Short mmCIF file of C-alpha atoms in Angstrom, two decimals:
data_model
loop_
_atom_site.label_atom_id
_atom_site.label_comp_id
_atom_site.label_asym_id
_atom_site.label_seq_id
_atom_site.Cartn_x
_atom_site.Cartn_y
_atom_site.Cartn_z
CA UNK T 1 132.79 86.26 116.91
CA UNK T 2 132.87 89.68 117.74
CA UNK T 3 132.09 90.98 121.46
CA UNK T 4 131.69 94.52 122.44
CA UNK T 5 133.33 94.99 125.94
CA UNK T 6 132.83 99.47 125.69
CA UNK T 7 129.30 100.22 125.99
CA UNK T 8 127.72 103.68 125.40
CA UNK T 9 124.32 105.12 126.88
CA UNK T 10 122.55 103.13 124.49
CA UNK T 11 122.80 100.10 126.75
CA UNK T 12 120.98 98.84 129.67
CA UNK T 13 122.14 99.53 133.21
CA UNK T 14 122.70 96.07 133.53
CA UNK T 15 124.27 95.52 130.44
CA UNK T 16 126.61 98.96 131.94
CA UNK T 17 127.39 97.69 134.96
CA UNK T 18 128.52 94.55 133.64
CA UNK T 19 130.61 95.65 130.61
CA UNK T 20 131.19 99.31 130.62
CA UNK T 21 135.11 100.50 130.86
CA UNK T 22 136.56 97.01 130.85
CA UNK T 23 138.22 94.83 128.37
CA UNK T 24 139.23 91.28 128.54
CA UNK T 25 143.02 91.32 129.64
CA UNK T 26 145.21 91.68 126.58
CA UNK T 27 147.66 88.90 127.56
CA UNK T 28 145.46 86.26 128.97
CA UNK T 29 142.21 87.05 127.55
CA UNK T 30 140.25 86.82 131.07
CA UNK T 31 137.12 88.03 131.61
CA UNK T 32 137.92 89.75 135.13
CA UNK T 33 139.60 93.25 135.41
CA UNK T 34 143.33 92.10 136.59
CA UNK T 35 144.40 93.45 139.69
CA UNK T 36 147.45 95.56 138.97
CA UNK T 37 149.65 95.71 141.91
CA UNK T 38 152.41 98.32 140.99
CA UNK T 39 153.60 101.37 142.31
CA UNK T 40 155.13 102.24 138.84
CA UNK T 41 155.37 101.51 135.15
CA UNK T 42 158.45 101.22 132.57
CA UNK T 43 158.67 103.34 129.90
CA UNK T 44 159.68 101.69 126.67
CA UNK T 45 162.37 104.30 125.91
CA UNK T 46 163.02 107.85 127.27
CA UNK T 47 160.27 110.28 126.74
CA UNK T 48 157.81 107.05 125.99
CA UNK T 49 155.58 105.34 128.03
CA UNK T 50 151.50 103.61 127.61
CA UNK T 51 150.15 106.24 129.44
CA UNK T 52 151.29 105.19 132.48
CA UNK T 53 153.72 106.80 134.86
CA UNK T 54 153.37 106.46 138.69
CA UNK T 55 149.96 104.57 140.26
CA UNK T 56 148.97 107.62 142.32
CA UNK T 57 148.18 109.46 138.84
CA UNK T 58 146.56 106.21 137.07
CA UNK T 59 146.25 102.32 137.52
CA UNK T 60 144.63 100.34 134.85
CA UNK T 61 142.29 98.59 137.98
CA UNK T 62 141.37 102.09 139.09
CA UNK T 63 140.60 103.44 135.77
CA UNK T 64 138.38 100.43 135.07
CA UNK T 65 136.20 101.03 138.03
CA UNK T 66 136.43 105.06 137.14
CA UNK T 67 134.73 104.39 133.63
CA UNK T 68 132.67 102.01 134.66
CA UNK T 69 130.81 104.42 137.38
CA UNK T 70 131.26 107.03 134.96
CA UNK T 71 129.25 105.40 132.03
CA UNK T 72 126.47 104.28 135.03
CA UNK T 73 125.86 107.81 135.98
CA UNK T 74 126.07 108.66 132.29
CA UNK T 75 129.02 110.80 132.77
CA UNK T 76 132.33 110.75 130.41
CA UNK T 77 135.09 110.97 133.20
CA UNK T 78 134.91 109.46 136.32
CA UNK T 79 138.00 109.78 139.85
CA UNK T 80 138.39 106.85 142.08
CA UNK T 81 139.32 107.97 146.04
CA UNK T 82 140.65 106.12 149.07
CA UNK T 83 137.15 107.35 150.88
CA UNK T 84 134.26 108.81 150.78
CA UNK T 85 135.80 111.81 152.27
CA UNK T 86 138.46 111.86 151.13
CA UNK T 87 136.39 112.13 147.51
CA UNK T 88 134.38 115.09 148.96
CA UNK T 89 137.72 116.49 150.21
CA UNK T 90 139.64 116.75 146.91
CA UNK T 91 136.64 117.86 145.35
CA UNK T 92 136.87 121.14 147.64
CA UNK T 93 140.27 121.82 146.19
CA UNK T 94 138.12 122.76 143.14
CA UNK T 95 137.62 126.05 145.29
CA UNK T 96 139.98 128.40 147.16
CA UNK T 97 139.83 130.72 150.07
CA UNK T 98 136.84 133.24 149.97
CA UNK T 99 134.53 130.93 148.30
CA UNK T 100 131.34 130.40 149.51
CA UNK T 101 129.41 127.23 149.29
CA UNK T 102 125.76 126.66 149.63
CA UNK T 103 124.92 123.39 151.72
CA UNK T 104 122.21 121.38 152.73
CA UNK T 105 121.54 121.18 156.22
CA UNK T 106 120.55 117.71 156.40
CA UNK T 107 124.21 116.60 154.77
CA UNK T 108 125.97 113.47 156.40
CA UNK T 109 127.56 114.53 159.58
CA UNK T 110 131.00 113.83 158.55
CA UNK T 111 130.50 116.17 155.76
CA UNK T 112 129.28 119.08 157.96
CA UNK T 113 132.32 117.83 160.04
CA UNK T 114 134.83 118.44 157.22
CA UNK T 115 133.11 121.24 156.36
CA UNK T 116 132.72 123.31 159.65
CA UNK T 117 136.28 121.58 161.60
CA UNK T 118 138.58 121.90 159.16
CA UNK T 119 137.90 123.79 156.13
CA UNK T 120 136.35 127.42 157.45
CA UNK T 121 140.03 127.05 158.72
CA UNK T 122 141.47 127.59 155.44
CA UNK T 123 138.47 130.46 154.18
CA UNK T 124 135.95 128.69 152.70
CA UNK T 125 132.28 129.58 153.73
CA UNK T 126 129.59 127.73 154.10
CA UNK T 127 125.82 128.75 154.12
CA UNK T 128 123.27 125.58 155.76
CA UNK T 129 119.99 125.50 154.48
CA UNK T 130 116.35 123.54 153.91
CA UNK T 131 116.76 122.80 150.21
CA UNK T 132 113.63 120.95 150.00
CA UNK T 133 112.99 124.97 149.21
CA UNK T 134 114.49 125.88 146.44
CA UNK T 135 113.55 129.60 147.29
CA UNK T 136 116.21 129.19 150.18
CA UNK T 137 118.93 128.07 147.60
CA UNK T 138 118.69 131.30 145.88
CA UNK T 139 118.41 133.57 149.02
CA UNK T 140 121.54 132.13 150.04
CA UNK T 141 123.05 132.80 147.05
CA UNK T 142 125.93 135.68 147.55
CA UNK T 143 128.84 136.82 145.27
CA UNK T 144 130.96 134.48 145.72
CA UNK T 145 129.00 131.57 145.85
CA UNK T 146 130.96 128.91 143.89
CA UNK T 147 128.90 125.76 144.65
CA UNK T 148 125.81 124.33 145.73
CA UNK T 149 126.19 120.63 147.79
CA UNK T 150 123.18 118.57 147.43
CA UNK T 151 122.33 115.36 149.35
CA UNK T 152 119.31 113.49 148.34
CA UNK T 153 117.68 111.75 149.60
CA UNK T 154 119.41 113.05 152.62
CA UNK T 155 120.72 111.36 155.55
CA UNK T 156 119.24 110.22 157.95
CA UNK T 157 115.75 112.85 157.19
CA UNK T 158 115.37 110.85 154.11
CA UNK T 159 114.52 114.67 152.31
CA UNK T 160 114.77 115.52 148.80
CA UNK T 161 115.65 118.03 147.11
CA UNK T 162 114.41 119.24 143.47
CA UNK T 163 117.68 118.70 141.45
CA UNK T 164 116.81 120.37 138.35
CA UNK T 165 115.27 123.55 140.27
CA UNK T 166 118.51 123.66 142.13
CA UNK T 167 120.94 123.59 139.14
CA UNK T 168 119.22 125.67 137.60
CA UNK T 169 119.40 128.56 140.74
CA UNK T 170 123.09 127.41 140.68
CA UNK T 171 123.94 127.82 137.20
CA UNK T 172 122.36 131.10 137.14
CA UNK T 173 124.83 131.92 140.04
CA UNK T 174 127.99 130.87 137.92
CA UNK T 175 128.24 128.50 140.50
CA UNK T 176 128.80 124.17 140.73
CA UNK T 177 126.29 121.87 141.47
CA UNK T 178 127.56 118.93 143.40
CA UNK T 179 125.26 115.69 144.14
CA UNK T 180 125.98 113.01 146.53
CA UNK T 181 124.34 110.49 145.06
CA UNK T 182 125.45 107.39 148.01
CA UNK T 183 121.68 106.44 148.60
CA UNK T 184 120.07 106.58 145.48
CA UNK T 185 123.14 105.25 143.18
CA UNK T 186 122.89 105.79 139.86
CA UNK T 187 120.76 102.85 139.42
CA UNK T 188 117.60 104.98 140.86
CA UNK T 189 118.80 108.81 140.13
CA UNK T 190 121.01 110.20 137.13
CA UNK T 191 122.02 113.77 138.58
CA UNK T 192 123.76 115.05 135.63
CA UNK T 193 120.88 113.96 133.57
CA UNK T 194 119.05 117.13 136.11
CA UNK T 195 121.81 119.56 135.57
CA UNK T 196 124.58 118.16 138.07
CA UNK T 197 127.85 119.39 137.62
CA UNK T 198 129.57 116.61 140.12
CA UNK T 199 128.38 114.01 140.96
CA UNK T 200 129.89 111.54 143.72
CA UNK T 201 129.60 108.59 145.85
CA UNK T 202 130.81 106.99 148.88
CA UNK T 203 131.71 103.32 147.18
CA UNK T 204 131.92 101.88 150.77
CA UNK T 205 128.12 101.71 150.32
CA UNK T 206 125.51 100.44 147.69
CA UNK T 207 128.71 100.85 144.86
CA UNK T 208 130.35 98.02 146.53
CA UNK T 209 127.58 96.64 148.55
CA UNK T 210 129.36 93.90 150.31
CA UNK T 211 131.04 96.23 153.16
CA UNK T 212 134.84 95.03 152.13
CA UNK T 213 136.70 97.93 151.31
CA UNK T 214 136.52 102.01 151.57
CA UNK T 215 136.22 104.55 148.84
CA UNK T 216 135.06 107.44 146.90
CA UNK T 217 134.21 107.90 143.32
CA UNK T 218 133.23 110.90 141.54
CA UNK T 219 131.73 111.82 138.11
CA UNK T 220 131.92 114.58 135.49
CA UNK T 221 130.99 115.28 131.91
CA UNK T 222 133.14 118.59 131.52
CA UNK T 223 136.40 118.17 130.12
CA UNK T 224 138.05 120.92 131.46
CA UNK T 225 136.51 120.17 134.85
CA UNK T 226 137.82 116.59 134.71
CA UNK T 227 141.36 118.15 134.17
CA UNK T 228 141.20 119.48 137.16
CA UNK T 229 139.68 116.86 139.30
CA UNK T 230 142.86 114.52 137.87
CA UNK T 231 145.40 117.19 138.76
CA UNK T 232 143.68 116.99 142.28
CA UNK T 233 143.62 113.66 142.25
CA UNK T 234 147.46 112.88 141.33
CA UNK T 235 148.90 116.02 143.17
CA UNK T 236 146.81 115.45 146.65
CA UNK T 237 146.90 111.56 146.01
CA UNK T 238 144.04 110.50 147.74
CA UNK T 239 143.66 107.31 145.84
CA UNK T 240 142.04 104.03 146.56
CA UNK T 241 144.63 101.02 146.33
CA UNK T 242 144.09 98.85 143.40
CA UNK T 243 142.29 96.05 145.53
CA UNK T 244 139.59 98.03 146.96
CA UNK T 245 139.49 99.53 143.03
CA UNK T 246 138.77 95.89 142.09
CA UNK T 247 136.56 94.89 145.01
CA UNK T 248 134.29 98.11 144.15
CA UNK T 249 134.33 97.13 140.65
CA UNK T 250 133.47 93.41 141.37
CA UNK T 251 130.76 95.08 143.18
CA UNK T 252 128.93 97.09 140.37
CA UNK T 253 128.54 93.77 137.95
CA UNK T 254 125.65 92.93 140.74
CA UNK T 255 124.26 96.82 141.81
CA UNK T 256 121.24 96.08 139.56
CA UNK T 257 120.29 93.74 141.03
CA UNK T 258 120.97 94.64 144.27
CA UNK T 259 119.22 97.73 143.94
CA UNK T 260 115.82 96.06 142.97
CA UNK T 261 116.18 93.56 146.01
CA UNK T 262 116.79 96.87 148.16
CA UNK T 263 113.83 98.70 146.73
CA UNK T 264 111.54 95.58 147.16
CA UNK T 265 112.49 95.20 150.11
CA UNK T 266 112.72 98.74 151.63
CA UNK T 267 108.91 99.12 150.57
CA UNK T 268 108.13 95.92 152.08
CA UNK T 269 109.31 97.01 155.31
CA UNK T 270 108.25 100.56 155.09
CA UNK T 271 104.53 99.44 154.12
CA UNK T 272 104.36 97.00 157.63
CA UNK T 273 106.14 99.90 159.50
CA UNK T 274 103.78 102.47 158.33
CA UNK T 275 100.82 99.96 159.81
CA UNK T 276 102.69 99.16 162.80
CA UNK T 277 103.71 102.40 163.84
CA UNK T 278 101.79 105.21 161.65
CA UNK T 279 102.56 107.89 159.76
CA UNK T 280 104.40 109.95 162.42
CA UNK T 281 107.25 107.79 162.96
CA UNK T 282 108.11 106.47 159.91
CA UNK T 283 110.73 108.13 157.22
CA UNK T 284 110.43 106.76 154.09
CA UNK T 285 110.12 108.55 150.37
CA UNK T 286 107.92 105.51 148.98
CA UNK T 287 105.20 105.57 150.98
CA UNK T 288 102.52 108.19 150.01
CA UNK T 289 102.42 110.34 152.61
CA UNK T 290 106.10 111.83 152.52
CA UNK T 291 105.97 115.11 151.79
CA UNK T 292 108.45 114.41 149.11
CA UNK T 293 106.84 110.94 147.51
CA UNK T 294 105.52 113.06 144.24
CA UNK T 295 109.10 114.30 144.08
CA UNK T 296 110.67 110.93 144.33
CA UNK T 297 108.61 109.31 142.03
CA UNK T 298 109.21 112.35 139.48
CA UNK T 299 113.48 112.26 139.81
CA UNK T 300 113.93 108.44 140.85
CA UNK T 301 113.17 105.18 139.40
CA UNK T 302 113.39 103.15 142.98
CA UNK T 303 112.69 104.37 146.44
CA UNK T 304 115.43 102.36 148.19
CA UNK T 305 116.21 100.70 151.36
CA UNK T 306 117.05 103.79 153.41
CA UNK T 307 114.53 104.51 155.88
CA UNK T 308 114.44 106.51 159.56
CA UNK T 309 112.03 105.54 162.63
CA UNK T 310 111.19 108.42 164.92
CA UNK T 311 110.75 106.11 168.12
CA UNK T 312 110.51 109.48 170.09
CA UNK T 313 112.99 108.48 172.72
CA UNK T 314 116.44 107.74 173.36
CA UNK T 315 115.60 104.94 176.13
CA UNK T 316 113.10 103.35 173.26
CA UNK T 317 115.66 103.58 170.49
CA UNK T 318 117.90 101.86 172.87
CA UNK T 319 115.47 99.12 173.35
CA UNK T 320 115.05 98.75 170.35
CA UNK T 321 119.29 98.97 168.80
CA UNK T 322 119.54 96.42 171.38
CA UNK T 323 116.90 93.80 170.64
CA UNK T 324 117.13 93.78 166.87
CA UNK T 325 118.47 90.32 165.32
CA UNK T 326 118.99 90.83 161.84
CA UNK T 327 119.48 93.94 161.25
CA UNK T 328 122.77 94.51 162.93
CA UNK T 329 123.58 98.20 165.05
CA UNK T 330 126.75 99.31 162.99
CA UNK T 331 127.83 102.26 161.19
CA UNK T 332 127.48 102.23 157.55
CA UNK T 333 124.94 101.33 155.05
CA UNK T 334 124.27 99.77 151.44
CA UNK T 335 125.84 96.40 151.91
CA UNK T 336 123.69 92.97 151.49
CA UNK T 337 123.22 92.62 155.03
CA UNK T 338 120.76 94.94 157.00
CA UNK T 339 122.30 97.47 159.40
CA UNK T 340 120.47 100.10 162.09
CA UNK T 341 122.25 102.85 163.74
CA UNK T 342 121.38 105.90 165.77
CA UNK T 343 122.24 108.88 164.19
CA UNK T 344 122.04 111.27 166.90
CA UNK T 345 124.96 109.85 168.35
CA UNK T 346 126.79 108.14 165.73
CA UNK T 347 126.73 109.56 161.85
CA UNK T 348 125.81 112.59 163.20
CA UNK T 349 127.57 112.19 166.08
CA UNK T 350 130.06 115.36 165.46
CA UNK T 351 127.19 117.32 164.75
CA UNK T 352 126.45 120.47 167.94
CA UNK T 353 123.08 118.82 169.47
CA UNK T 354 121.31 122.46 169.34
CA UNK T 355 122.38 122.26 165.63
CA UNK T 356 120.99 118.52 165.17
CA UNK T 357 117.73 119.33 166.90
CA UNK T 358 116.98 122.73 164.79
CA UNK T 359 117.06 120.41 161.49
CA UNK T 360 115.10 118.23 162.90
CA UNK T 361 117.07 114.91 164.06
CA UNK T 362 116.02 113.48 167.42
CA UNK T 363 117.94 110.85 169.94
CA UNK T 364 114.64 108.61 169.50
CA UNK T 365 115.32 108.02 165.23
CA UNK T 366 116.90 104.70 164.40
CA UNK T 367 117.98 104.47 161.17
CA UNK T 368 117.65 101.46 158.73
CA UNK T 369 119.62 99.88 156.01
CA UNK T 370 117.37 97.05 154.57
CA UNK T 371 119.48 94.87 152.79
CA UNK T 372 118.51 91.90 150.64
CA UNK T 373 117.49 89.04 152.99
CA UNK T 374 114.02 87.92 152.71
CA UNK T 375 112.04 90.44 153.99
CA UNK T 376 109.91 88.29 155.64
CA UNK T 377 112.93 87.69 158.45
CA UNK T 378 113.18 91.47 158.32
CA UNK T 379 110.11 92.64 159.45
CA UNK T 380 110.02 89.21 162.11
CA UNK T 381 112.94 90.94 163.34
CA UNK T 382 111.75 95.06 163.03
CA UNK T 383 108.75 93.20 164.60
CA UNK T 384 110.30 91.55 167.98
CA UNK T 385 112.31 94.89 168.19
CA UNK T 386 109.35 96.83 168.96
CA UNK T 387 107.41 94.80 171.25
CA UNK T 388 106.19 96.98 173.36
CA UNK T 389 107.72 100.06 172.21
#
């Protein structure tokens, strides 16, 4: 009997998640990708090796993860990094002093910190715009624009960008479209199919899904761009260890199943919160009142488990965060367990207060990452936390 462990784009996402990029171990037949705990590789003879020379450049465990996520995204090349920020820093090495990047104003606070506090010192320039309106992206283009950096849905205001429209603007300007797909995952959104050039993830989040590793990963379609990223990966060396790659690869096998439950819980919690708090306090693309609900239905196949509540005051936010029991107050998101945090002081703590307020982020907001627990227990926990608010 012949079994096929390499998959193609005709396979469904669950089949790709389990099999893509992996083969049974050649020595033992082990179905799980082995941990290749090695720093170097023996050459068969002078000038002859098996494609591996030094583990910073390539590691078979890491390669399996890279191929797997690339297949899920519909890409041809994948590159794993030691963290999401390590991934983004490496992507920015594609550019040089004087280059201009257009950035969504509501990107993750760590992205803003990297760009504003570090990369500006090396001569890169950044313009932050509300990418909900494609015209604002077009208006920000200059002769030096080399990339449009997007996050959709955004963290934590859950704003959406029309990826096809944005990619068209970038293409006409000769710029790359780079999309952070961490919130939606390739299960619910495929930016490459909408015109993006690079898609990247914090694999710490949904890709891994179990809150037990740190990592990042970028995927591309073009061979020339892939060659440049492989050079950066090897030269800069922000790579993950094989065990972190193995943990993320284990996570991808259940990603489609987990995302279905995150989505079911997100819809149930969102509907309950809408009735409990009203439209002006619940920000979730899966609700009909969300201004980009129709766009979400068009370019996403699910809404996921991320949402933000506007409790109006920091006192209300503090009461809520001190009362939750099933939801845990913590950084991060996308694990099987439900988490909540205070974006104003946590994820966006490094963003100046006036900029946060200008973009619509206030200190009464709390972000929810709905895990895969029983929806009834999540709702009961929120009901108790919201009592009197």
